[in-house]
Amino acid sequence: MSQYTVRATPEAREAGAITLSVASLPESFGPAGDYDNAHVHAIAGHAGWTTEAARAISAGARGVVVVNPAPEDTDDLDDAAQQNGTVVVLDQRWASNPAATAAEVAVRSMAGRAAVLDVVATAPLGTDIGALIADQLAAVVRLAGPLGNLKLLDRRQNGYTATAVLANGAPVALQGIISDARPASVNITMLTDDGGARVTLPDPVAAWPATVKVTGPQGELLVPTIYESAHRTTWRRLKEHLDAGTLPSDLRQFAAVSEAIASLT
């Protein structure tokens, strides 16, 4: 199929820049007149999104896009998606950035030798602290894998501090900052015995490029720059799975994020 029809809820359309993303891929997606008969349903990831996504699958949706999903148990939804062959992709603030694939390879290749992982996430004023924690952890888990012994040390109106450990026992420092004094982004720095990696993932409001730098005995390497937003990358990835008849691992990966956040409450 050359083009899939799309209908999105108003909340999802605004949060995920869906109109712009779909319009930039005219040969892949187009608007649907009837929501229930659309090939792809796009929903906002507010509380209860797994139930809403399951309803879309029952209605016959071939694909579901969830924008900024809140932590929830995804087991039942994953089972429904598997049984019906429905592609469910998560459009996440930082974890969906196109550079995250290269960053994941870089960070995980040296995770066994990691000495420390430092992560600072910044979001604009008005951002919900819980949402920022979820977005930050989604990016960290995507790049470095599940965290152990996650603890929230301090939580205030303008931010928080948390700690954890990597699989090899290396300490992890997590900070969240609510401020308009610096651009919204997440900065991930891993140090090893002979180098490390530095990753900066910007907010998806525009096609601002991420930065992925790897340092070792050979010097510093800058991974090729990609000018594409996380939103548009999500839709391109959805199209690839729909065309190939394959199912992504988004829900299984997100389960680790939900489990980590549950340990904080």
XYZ file of N, CA and C in Angstrom:
795
model
N 0.854 -1.189 0.000
C 0.000 0.000 0.000
C 0.890 1.239 0.000
N 0.637 2.193 -0.870
C 1.495 3.362 -0.985
C 1.162 4.432 0.049
N -0.115 4.523 0.459
C -0.497 5.550 1.415
C -1.484 4.991 2.436
N -1.281 5.378 3.694
C -2.158 4.955 4.785
C -2.922 6.171 5.294
N -4.200 5.979 5.578
C -5.010 7.087 6.082
C -4.811 7.231 7.585
N -4.884 8.472 8.052
C -4.582 8.793 9.447
C -5.667 9.671 10.036
N -6.064 9.363 11.257
C -6.900 10.248 12.055
C -6.275 10.349 13.431
N -6.227 11.568 13.961
C -5.609 11.805 15.261
C -6.558 12.569 16.172
N -6.471 12.294 17.465
C -7.235 13.069 18.427
C -6.630 14.470 18.493
N -7.417 15.477 18.885
C -6.881 16.844 18.967
C -5.655 16.940 19.875
N -5.686 16.228 21.009
C -4.557 16.276 21.934
C -3.294 15.704 21.300
N -3.438 14.587 20.593
C -2.285 13.975 19.944
C -1.774 14.847 18.814
N -2.687 15.448 18.070
C -2.305 16.279 16.932
C -1.435 17.446 17.393
N -1.798 18.044 18.509
C -1.040 19.192 19.011
C 0.292 18.752 19.615
N 0.267 17.731 20.467
C 1.483 17.314 21.159
C 2.511 16.686 20.226
N 2.044 16.016 19.180
C 2.960 15.306 18.304
C 3.214 15.950 16.967
N 2.767 17.203 16.795
C 2.943 17.902 15.515
C 2.552 16.982 14.360
N 1.423 16.298 14.512
C 1.040 15.258 13.561
C 0.700 15.820 12.185
N 0.001 16.929 12.157
C -0.359 17.507 10.859
C 0.889 17.810 10.039
N 1.878 18.415 10.667
C 3.125 18.747 9.979
C 3.887 17.494 9.580
N 3.972 16.520 10.484
C 4.725 15.299 10.206
C 4.113 14.513 9.057
N 2.787 14.361 9.073
C 2.105 13.610 8.021
C 2.188 14.357 6.686
N 2.049 15.691 6.738
C 2.125 16.481 5.510
C 3.505 16.395 4.870
N 4.534 16.171 5.675
C 5.892 16.072 5.133
C 6.160 14.706 4.503
N 5.210 13.772 4.660
C 5.339 12.424 4.085
C 4.085 12.124 3.253
N 3.818 12.934 2.220
C 2.550 12.823 1.481
C 2.356 11.516 0.738
N 3.424 10.849 0.379
C 3.286 9.576 -0.334
C 3.058 8.411 0.622
N 3.236 8.662 1.911
C 3.092 7.605 2.914
C 1.780 7.688 3.682
N 1.351 8.923 3.994
C 0.164 9.093 4.830
C -0.735 10.198 4.281
N -2.025 10.057 4.569
C -3.003 11.057 4.167
C -4.143 11.084 5.162
N -4.932 12.149 5.189
C -6.037 12.268 6.144
C -7.166 11.291 5.830
N -7.870 10.890 6.888
C -9.020 9.989 6.741
C -10.279 10.728 7.136
N -11.351 10.529 6.393
C -12.604 11.189 6.712
C -13.321 10.547 7.878
N -13.136 9.251 8.038
C -13.817 8.501 9.094
C -12.780 7.966 10.059
N -12.825 8.425 11.312
C -11.819 8.023 12.299
C -11.770 6.512 12.475
N -12.933 5.884 12.601
C -12.966 4.449 12.883
C -12.391 3.612 11.751
N -12.473 4.126 10.515
C -11.983 3.358 9.375
C -10.580 3.751 8.933
N -9.932 4.618 9.677
C -8.569 5.033 9.330
C -7.604 3.870 9.541
N -6.594 3.795 8.684
C -5.583 2.745 8.851
C -4.774 2.954 10.136
N -4.494 4.235 10.446
C -3.649 4.568 11.594
C -4.401 5.494 12.538
N -4.407 5.159 13.817
C -5.003 6.006 14.835
C -3.877 6.603 15.677
N -3.905 7.909 15.874
C -2.917 8.591 16.704
C -3.604 9.118 17.954
N -3.057 8.791 19.115
C -3.670 9.184 20.384
C -2.624 9.805 21.302
N -3.088 10.596 22.246
C -2.201 11.195 23.239
C -1.931 10.184 24.349
N -0.731 10.260 24.912
C -0.344 9.277 25.917
C -0.707 9.642 27.335
N -1.875 10.261 27.536
C -2.320 10.574 28.888
C -2.754 9.303 29.611
N -3.089 9.429 30.873
C -3.508 8.269 31.661
C -4.650 7.539 30.965
N -4.507 6.227 30.813
C -5.514 5.426 30.151
C -5.253 5.199 28.669
N -4.071 5.599 28.207
C -3.785 5.466 26.772
C -3.710 4.016 26.321
N -3.319 3.102 27.202
C -3.251 1.698 26.784
C -4.650 1.160 26.480
N -5.645 1.597 27.260
C -7.023 1.175 27.004
C -7.527 1.765 25.693
N -7.204 3.034 25.447
C -7.620 3.688 24.203
C -6.957 3.037 22.994
N -5.682 2.684 23.139
C -4.976 2.021 22.042
C -5.558 0.640 21.778
N -5.936 -0.062 22.842
C -6.538 -1.388 22.679
C -7.874 -1.295 21.943
N -8.638 -0.225 22.212
C -9.903 -0.022 21.499
C -9.654 0.218 20.016
N -8.596 0.955 19.711
C -8.266 1.211 18.311
C -7.905 -0.085 17.594
N -7.192 -0.956 18.297
C -6.835 -2.253 17.714
C -8.094 -3.085 17.471
N -9.008 -3.078 18.441
C -10.261 -3.829 18.287
C -11.101 -3.294 17.134
N -10.964 -1.992 16.871
C -11.730 -1.375 15.788
C -11.124 -1.654 14.421
N -9.955 -2.312 14.415
C -9.350 -2.692 13.144
C -8.190 -1.839 12.686
N -7.668 -0.982 13.548
C -6.533 -0.143 13.163
C -5.327 -1.005 12.820
N -4.646 -0.660 11.750
C -3.437 -1.381 11.365
C -2.220 -0.815 12.072
N -2.332 0.434 12.509
C -1.233 1.067 13.218
C -1.762 2.025 14.259
N -1.018 2.184 15.357
C -1.379 3.121 16.424
C -0.129 3.894 16.812
N -0.243 5.210 16.852
C 0.842 6.074 17.298
C 0.427 6.701 18.626
N 1.274 6.559 19.634
C 0.992 7.123 20.956
C 2.011 8.223 21.225
N 1.530 9.447 21.437
C 2.400 10.595 21.641
C 2.635 10.831 23.127
N 3.903 10.863 23.518
C 4.300 11.135 24.899
C 3.572 10.221 25.898
N 3.769 8.914 25.809
C 3.045 7.996 26.696
C 3.442 8.131 28.158
N 2.427 8.139 29.017
C 2.658 8.119 30.460
C 2.934 6.676 30.892
N 3.648 6.480 31.994
C 3.951 5.120 32.453
C 2.680 4.325 32.736
N 2.553 3.182 32.094
C 1.428 2.283 32.303
C 1.875 0.854 32.013
N 1.110 -0.096 32.519
C 1.371 -1.505 32.224
C 0.979 -1.766 30.773
N 1.934 -2.199 29.964
C 1.687 -2.384 28.531
C 1.532 -3.852 28.133
N 1.525 -4.764 29.099
C 1.500 -6.201 28.772
C 0.269 -6.586 27.956
N -0.918 -6.181 28.427
C -2.154 -6.558 27.719
C -2.210 -5.922 26.330
N -1.774 -4.686 26.235
C -1.776 -4.014 24.939
C -0.799 -4.688 23.982
N 0.346 -5.073 24.498
C 1.333 -5.756 23.659
C 0.777 -7.083 23.148
N 0.073 -7.809 24.019
C -0.542 -9.080 23.599
C -1.565 -8.840 22.491
N -2.394 -7.797 22.664
C -3.410 -7.495 21.654
C -2.771 -7.107 20.324
N -1.700 -6.337 20.388
C -1.007 -5.928 19.167
C -0.400 -7.131 18.458
N 0.183 -8.037 19.229
C 0.786 -9.234 18.656
C -0.275 -10.125 18.002
N -1.385 -10.308 18.682
C -2.439 -11.187 18.176
C -3.090 -10.635 16.911
N -3.191 -9.310 16.816
C -3.863 -8.697 15.666
C -2.898 -8.195 14.605
N -1.607 -8.310 14.872
C -0.624 -7.832 13.909
C -0.652 -6.325 13.730
N -0.985 -5.601 14.804
C -1.082 -4.145 14.748
C 0.245 -3.517 15.164
N 0.689 -2.546 14.388
C 1.943 -1.837 14.684
C 1.660 -0.709 15.670
N 2.236 -0.785 16.860
C 2.094 0.262 17.867
C 3.458 0.907 18.074
N 3.556 2.183 17.744
C 4.813 2.902 17.937
C 4.591 4.038 18.922
N 5.610 4.325 19.707
C 5.553 5.379 20.707
C 6.370 6.569 20.227
N 5.743 7.726 20.192
C 6.416 8.957 19.809
C 6.859 9.650 21.086
N 8.124 9.447 21.448
C 8.639 9.931 22.719
C 9.538 11.147 22.532
N 9.525 11.979 23.522
C 10.178 13.286 23.447
C 11.635 13.208 22.989
N 12.418 12.334 23.629
C 13.837 12.217 23.297
C 14.213 10.824 22.798
N 13.594 9.812 23.325
C 13.948 8.446 22.941
C 13.662 8.152 21.478
N 12.759 8.932 20.861
C 12.409 8.700 19.458
C 13.279 9.500 18.487
N 14.236 10.244 18.996
C 15.098 11.040 18.118
C 15.835 10.131 17.139
N 15.977 10.543 15.864
C 16.644 9.680 14.885
C 18.081 9.344 15.232
N 18.733 10.200 16.024
C 20.116 9.935 16.409
C 20.227 8.924 17.548
N 19.087 8.572 18.153
C 19.123 7.646 19.284
C 19.640 6.268 18.888
N 19.445 5.882 17.639
C 19.931 4.570 17.188
C 21.451 4.506 17.243
N 22.114 5.524 16.676
C 23.576 5.578 16.716
C 24.071 5.774 18.138
N 23.361 6.581 18.915
C 23.760 6.817 20.298
C 23.659 5.540 21.119
N 22.622 4.751 20.863
C 22.454 3.483 21.570
C 23.619 2.544 21.287
N 24.032 2.453 20.031
C 25.169 1.601 19.668
C 26.428 2.072 20.384
N 26.653 3.383 20.382
C 27.848 3.933 21.005
C 27.878 3.703 22.513
N 26.774 4.010 23.174
C 26.726 3.902 24.635
C 26.768 2.450 25.088
N 25.993 1.593 24.458
C 25.954 0.193 24.902
C 27.258 -0.537 24.609
N 27.990 -0.107 23.588
C 29.252 -0.772 23.268
C 30.291 -0.563 24.358
N 30.116 0.489 25.149
C 31.083 0.769 26.213
C 30.463 0.671 27.605
N 29.212 0.238 27.681
C 28.517 0.186 28.972
C 29.199 -0.748 29.964
N 29.810 -1.818 29.465
C 30.487 -2.755 30.363
C 31.705 -2.154 31.036
N 32.261 -1.085 30.446
C 33.443 -0.422 31.001
C 33.097 0.934 31.611
N 31.807 1.211 31.741
C 31.386 2.526 32.235
C 31.850 2.759 33.666
N 32.322 3.980 33.923
C 32.708 4.377 35.278
C 31.612 5.207 35.927
N 30.872 5.972 35.102
C 29.776 6.791 35.610
C 28.907 7.221 34.429
N 27.626 7.406 34.694
C 26.702 7.934 33.707
C 25.993 9.126 34.324
N 26.100 10.276 33.660
C 25.488 11.506 34.161
C 24.447 11.972 33.156
N 23.235 12.243 33.623
C 22.134 12.611 32.732
C 21.416 13.846 33.281
N 21.350 14.888 32.455
C 20.659 16.123 32.841
C 19.580 16.421 31.805
N 18.341 16.488 32.255
C 17.215 16.791 31.369
C 16.655 18.160 31.728
N 16.424 18.975 30.711
C 15.873 20.318 30.909
C 14.581 20.456 30.128
N 13.572 21.023 30.769
C 12.275 21.227 30.129
C 11.766 22.617 30.477
N 10.907 23.193 29.637
C 10.427 24.558 29.883
C 9.484 24.657 31.080
N 9.324 25.871 31.560
C 8.413 26.120 32.669
C 7.015 25.619 32.323
N 6.368 25.029 33.298
C 5.043 24.481 33.084
C 5.042 22.989 32.821
N 6.223 22.418 32.605
C 6.313 20.977 32.359
C 6.027 20.199 33.632
N 5.248 19.158 33.519
C 4.948 18.303 34.664
C 6.186 17.505 35.055
N 6.512 17.502 36.344
C 7.708 16.809 36.816
C 7.647 15.320 36.482
N 6.488 14.712 36.694
C 6.348 13.288 36.403
C 6.588 12.985 34.938
N 6.101 13.860 34.052
C 6.310 13.664 32.624
C 7.784 13.797 32.271
N 8.479 14.732 32.915
C 9.913 14.918 32.644
C 10.711 13.700 33.094
N 10.366 13.152 34.250
C 11.045 11.942 34.723
C 10.854 10.808 33.718
N 9.627 10.652 33.233
C 9.342 9.577 32.273
C 10.119 9.779 30.979
N 10.151 11.012 30.485
C 10.875 11.290 29.244
C 12.373 11.038 29.404
N 12.916 11.459 30.546
C 14.339 11.271 30.782
C 14.690 9.793 30.893
N 13.916 9.051 31.659
C 14.201 7.630 31.836
C 14.029 6.865 30.526
N 13.067 7.266 29.706
C 12.878 6.594 28.415
C 14.126 6.736 27.557
N 14.734 7.919 27.568
C 15.957 8.141 26.793
C 17.120 7.335 27.365
N 17.246 7.317 28.681
C 18.360 6.602 29.316
C 18.245 5.105 29.091
N 17.057 4.560 29.290
C 16.850 3.126 29.098
C 17.076 2.744 27.638
N 16.651 3.598 26.707
C 16.867 3.336 25.283
C 18.365 3.236 24.980
N 19.163 4.129 25.550
C 20.583 4.177 25.222
C 21.430 3.217 26.055
N 21.142 3.140 27.365
C 22.040 2.408 28.259
C 21.467 1.114 28.815
N 20.169 0.860 28.602
C 19.559 -0.343 29.149
C 18.904 -0.074 30.495
N 18.228 -1.076 31.057
C 17.524 -0.911 32.329
C 18.457 -0.460 33.452
N 17.906 0.326 34.371
C 18.659 0.812 35.521
C 18.269 0.033 36.766
N 19.211 -0.081 37.668
C 18.953 -0.760 38.927
C 19.015 0.207 40.097
N 18.333 -0.149 41.193
C 18.383 0.623 42.438
C 18.065 2.103 42.221
N 17.025 2.379 41.454
C 16.648 3.757 41.161
C 16.027 4.400 42.395
N 16.569 5.572 42.775
C 16.089 6.272 43.968
C 15.916 7.757 43.671
N 14.816 8.313 44.113
C 14.571 9.741 43.985
C 15.061 10.421 45.261
N 16.116 11.224 45.138
C 16.717 11.859 46.312
C 16.023 13.156 46.698
N 15.592 13.906 45.689
C 14.976 15.201 45.968
C 14.019 15.555 44.832
N 12.874 16.091 45.166
C 11.902 16.523 44.169
C 11.282 17.828 44.621
N 11.418 18.833 43.745
C 10.875 20.144 44.055
C 10.084 20.662 42.854
N 9.551 21.870 42.981
C 8.723 22.431 41.928
C 9.519 22.641 40.641
N 10.809 22.934 40.773
C 11.611 23.245 39.593
C 12.604 22.148 39.217
N 12.429 20.945 39.775
C 13.333 19.873 39.361
C 13.449 18.742 40.355
N 14.396 17.862 40.088
C 14.587 16.685 40.934
C 15.997 16.135 40.737
N 16.381 15.266 41.664
C 17.658 14.555 41.585
C 17.405 13.097 41.933
N 17.967 12.202 41.146
C 17.797 10.769 41.389
C 19.114 10.059 41.118
N 19.242 8.855 41.653
C 20.425 8.040 41.415
C 20.002 6.627 41.028
N 20.938 5.914 40.403
C 20.687 4.534 39.997
C 22.036 3.886 39.713
N 22.010 2.659 39.228
C 23.250 1.986 38.836
C 23.027 1.284 37.500
N 24.100 1.190 36.714
C 24.062 0.442 35.465
C 24.243 -1.039 35.743
N 24.130 -1.846 34.714
C 24.250 -3.296 34.874
C 25.614 -3.693 35.430
N 26.669 -2.923 35.118
C 28.016 -3.264 35.605
C 28.292 -2.673 36.981
N 27.299 -2.010 37.577
C 27.453 -1.439 38.912
C 27.881 0.009 38.935
N 28.139 0.607 37.772
C 28.564 2.005 37.715
C 27.432 2.919 38.162
N 27.766 3.988 38.884
C 26.721 4.897 39.374
C 26.121 5.740 38.257
N 24.840 6.079 38.432
C 24.111 6.927 37.487
C 23.540 8.110 38.257
N 23.801 9.318 37.765
C 23.243 10.535 38.358
C 22.228 11.117 37.391
N 21.013 11.348 37.878
C 19.922 11.873 37.052
C 19.422 13.184 37.637
N 19.388 14.209 36.804
C 18.867 15.502 37.245
C 17.825 16.002 36.257
N 16.754 16.569 36.784
C 15.732 17.184 35.952
C 15.597 18.644 36.333
N 15.564 19.530 35.332
C 15.507 20.973 35.581
C 14.345 21.573 34.805
N 13.470 22.277 35.496
C 12.366 22.993 34.865
C 12.768 24.456 34.781
N 13.100 24.923 33.583
C 13.601 26.286 33.428
C 13.552 26.703 31.965
N 13.370 27.996 31.747
C 13.448 28.554 30.395
C 14.819 29.169 30.134
N 15.748 28.983 31.057
C 17.063 29.617 30.933
C 17.992 28.880 29.975
N 17.637 27.656 29.597
C 18.462 26.900 28.655
C 17.544 26.076 27.751
N 18.026 25.706 26.577
C 17.164 24.955 25.649
C 16.713 23.618 26.244
N 15.486 23.236 25.942
C 14.972 21.951 26.398
C 15.724 20.837 25.683
N 16.266 19.910 26.454
C 17.052 18.809 25.879
C 17.413 17.842 26.985
N 17.986 16.707 26.600
C 18.571 15.795 27.577
C 20.024 15.571 27.176
N 20.920 15.709 28.150
C 22.354 15.537 27.931
C 22.822 14.306 28.687
N 23.381 13.352 27.966
C 23.802 12.074 28.539
C 25.299 11.931 28.351
N 26.015 11.761 29.454
C 27.472 11.625 29.399
C 27.895 10.339 30.092
N 28.557 9.464 29.347
C 29.105 8.239 29.927
C 30.630 8.321 29.876
N 31.270 8.073 31.022
C 32.716 8.058 31.091
C 33.199 6.630 31.323
N 34.285 6.254 30.615
C 34.880 4.933 30.764
C 36.339 5.090 31.177
N 37.046 3.971 31.222
C 38.454 4.028 31.622
C 39.339 4.710 30.591
N 38.900 4.763 29.332
C 39.740 5.363 28.293
C 38.989 6.320 27.363
N 37.844 6.813 27.814
C 37.088 7.729 26.962
C 35.655 7.851 27.417
N 34.749 7.763 26.463
C 33.342 7.853 26.818
C 32.494 8.321 25.656
N 31.276 8.729 25.977
C 30.337 9.200 24.961
C 29.525 10.349 25.532
N 29.234 11.320 24.659
C 28.403 12.466 25.035
C 27.279 12.590 24.020
N 26.053 12.612 24.534
C 24.876 12.655 23.663
C 23.963 13.791 24.112
N 23.564 14.610 23.155
C 22.588 15.672 23.419
C 21.415 15.489 22.475
N 20.237 15.254 23.043
C 19.016 15.064 22.258
C 18.109 16.267 22.478
N 17.797 17.024 21.419
C 16.950 18.216 21.561
C 15.468 17.864 21.587
N 14.662 18.843 21.952
C 13.218 18.654 21.892
C 12.775 18.528 20.436
N 11.675 17.825 20.169
C 11.250 17.567 18.793
C 10.385 18.653 18.174
N 10.421 19.866 18.705
C 9.574 20.922 18.162
C 10.055 21.389 16.793
N 11.286 21.053 16.426
C 11.828 21.378 15.108
C 12.855 20.308 14.758
N 13.405 20.404 13.555
C 14.372 19.398 13.107
C 15.786 19.727 13.579
N 15.888 20.178 14.823
C 17.211 20.445 15.382
C 17.982 19.141 15.502
N 19.245 19.131 15.122
C 20.008 17.876 15.159
C 20.500 17.524 16.553
N 20.571 16.250 16.818
C 21.191 15.765 18.041
C 22.706 15.747 17.841
N 23.424 15.621 18.933
C 24.881 15.523 18.876
C 25.317 14.253 19.583
N 26.069 13.429 18.890
C 26.591 12.188 19.474
C 28.098 12.161 19.240
N 28.870 12.241 20.323
C 30.326 12.237 20.239
C 30.885 11.061 21.041
N 31.793 10.326 20.427
C 32.422 9.171 21.061
C 33.916 9.445 21.177
N 34.466 9.270 22.376
C 35.879 9.528 22.622
C 36.577 8.260 23.077
N 37.755 8.013 22.515
C 38.554 6.840 22.881
C 40.015 7.083 22.572
N 40.831 6.039 22.630
C 42.260 6.193 22.326
C 42.506 6.776 20.935
N 41.571 6.565 20.021
C 41.725 7.057 18.652
C 41.364 8.529 18.512
N 40.833 9.133 19.574
C 40.420 10.525 19.516
C 38.917 10.654 19.645
N 38.376 11.773 19.166
C 36.939 12.030 19.267
C 36.272 11.884 17.903
N 35.150 11.176 17.885
C 34.393 10.944 16.665
C 33.011 11.552 16.805
N 32.625 12.379 15.835
C 31.288 12.953 15.807
C 30.430 12.132 14.856
N 29.376 11.519 15.385
C 28.481 10.709 14.564
C 27.760 11.621 13.568
N 27.544 11.166 12.323
C 26.885 12.004 11.307
C 25.600 12.658 11.820
N 25.452 13.921 11.471
C 24.321 14.720 11.919
C 23.061 14.405 11.118
N 21.920 14.317 11.816
C 20.636 14.046 11.172
C 19.683 15.194 11.485
N 19.197 15.852 10.444
C 18.264 16.955 10.618
C 16.833 16.439 10.418
N 16.275 15.886 11.470
C 14.902 15.391 11.433
C 14.373 15.330 12.848
N 13.113 15.679 13.030
C 12.521 15.655 14.366
C 12.155 14.234 14.771
N 12.025 14.044 16.072
C 11.609 12.742 16.594
C 10.211 12.384 16.089
N 9.345 13.396 15.930
C 7.983 13.136 15.447
C 8.018 12.519 14.050
N 8.751 13.137 13.148
C 8.786 12.649 11.768
C 9.446 11.276 11.688
N 10.467 11.072 12.496
C 11.127 9.765 12.525
C 10.156 8.671 12.944
N 9.299 8.986 13.917
C 8.309 8.012 14.386
C 7.387 7.590 13.251
N 6.930 8.548 12.464
C 6.014 8.222 11.374
C 6.712 7.459 10.252
N 7.953 7.790 9.980
C 8.687 7.015 8.968
C 8.896 5.582 9.437
N 9.168 5.424 10.718
C 9.369 4.079 11.269
C 8.076 3.281 11.228
N 6.966 3.952 11.507
C 5.655 3.296 11.415
C 5.420 2.775 10.004
N 5.693 3.602 9.013
C 5.493 3.205 7.614
C 6.345 1.991 7.255
N 7.576 1.957 7.727
C 8.466 0.833 7.433
C 7.906 -0.472 7.991
N 7.377 -0.425 9.209
C 6.802 -1.636 9.810
C 5.509 -2.038 9.106
N 4.675 -1.068 8.756
C 3.428 -1.388 8.065
C 3.711 -2.034 6.712
N 4.663 -1.503 5.982
C 4.998 -2.049 4.668
C 5.605 -3.446 4.762
N 6.438 -3.642 5.783
C 7.152 -4.915 5.918
C 6.343 -5.977 6.653
N 5.268 -5.559 7.324
C 4.479 -6.519 8.096
C 5.167 -6.963 9.369
N 6.045 -6.103 9.901
C 6.767 -6.424 11.128
C 6.215 -5.614 12.295
N 6.534 -6.047 13.504
C 6.051 -5.364 14.698
C 7.232 -4.817 15.492
N 7.166 -3.568 15.938
C 8.262 -2.965 16.708
C 8.277 -3.455 18.143
N 9.355 -3.128 18.835
C 9.498 -3.551 20.233
C 9.227 -2.405 21.204
N 8.560 -1.365 20.742
C 8.331 -0.177 21.570
C 7.675 -0.492 22.908
N 6.619 -1.301 22.874
C 5.873 -1.574 24.106
C 6.706 -2.370 25.102
N 7.474 -3.340 24.614
C 8.323 -4.125 25.513
C 9.420 -3.261 26.118
N 9.995 -2.370 25.325
C 11.027 -1.478 25.839
C 10.446 -0.497 26.853
N 9.229 -0.025 26.585
C 8.611 0.942 27.482
C 8.243 0.308 28.817
N 8.060 -0.995 28.830
C 7.741 -1.687 30.082
C 8.840 -1.475 31.111
N 10.103 -1.414 30.652
C 11.228 -1.196 31.569
C 11.162 0.206 32.172
N 10.698 1.172 31.381
C 10.560 2.546 31.885
C 9.458 2.605 32.932
N 8.316 2.006 32.636
C 7.192 1.997 33.587
C 7.581 1.308 34.883
N 8.329 0.203 34.755
C 8.763 -0.520 35.957
C 9.689 0.315 36.796
N 10.609 1.052 36.139
C 11.548 1.898 36.885
C 10.817 3.017 37.611
N 9.866 3.643 36.954
C 9.121 4.742 37.580
C 8.257 4.231 38.717
N 7.712 3.037 38.563
C 6.904 2.464 39.648
C 7.721 2.266 40.908
N 9.017 2.025 40.749
C 9.882 1.822 41.905
C 10.142 3.127 42.664
N 9.838 4.265 42.020
C 10.049 5.560 42.667
C 8.871 5.968 43.527
N 7.698 5.346 43.321
C 6.493 5.788 44.018
C 6.200 4.926 45.237
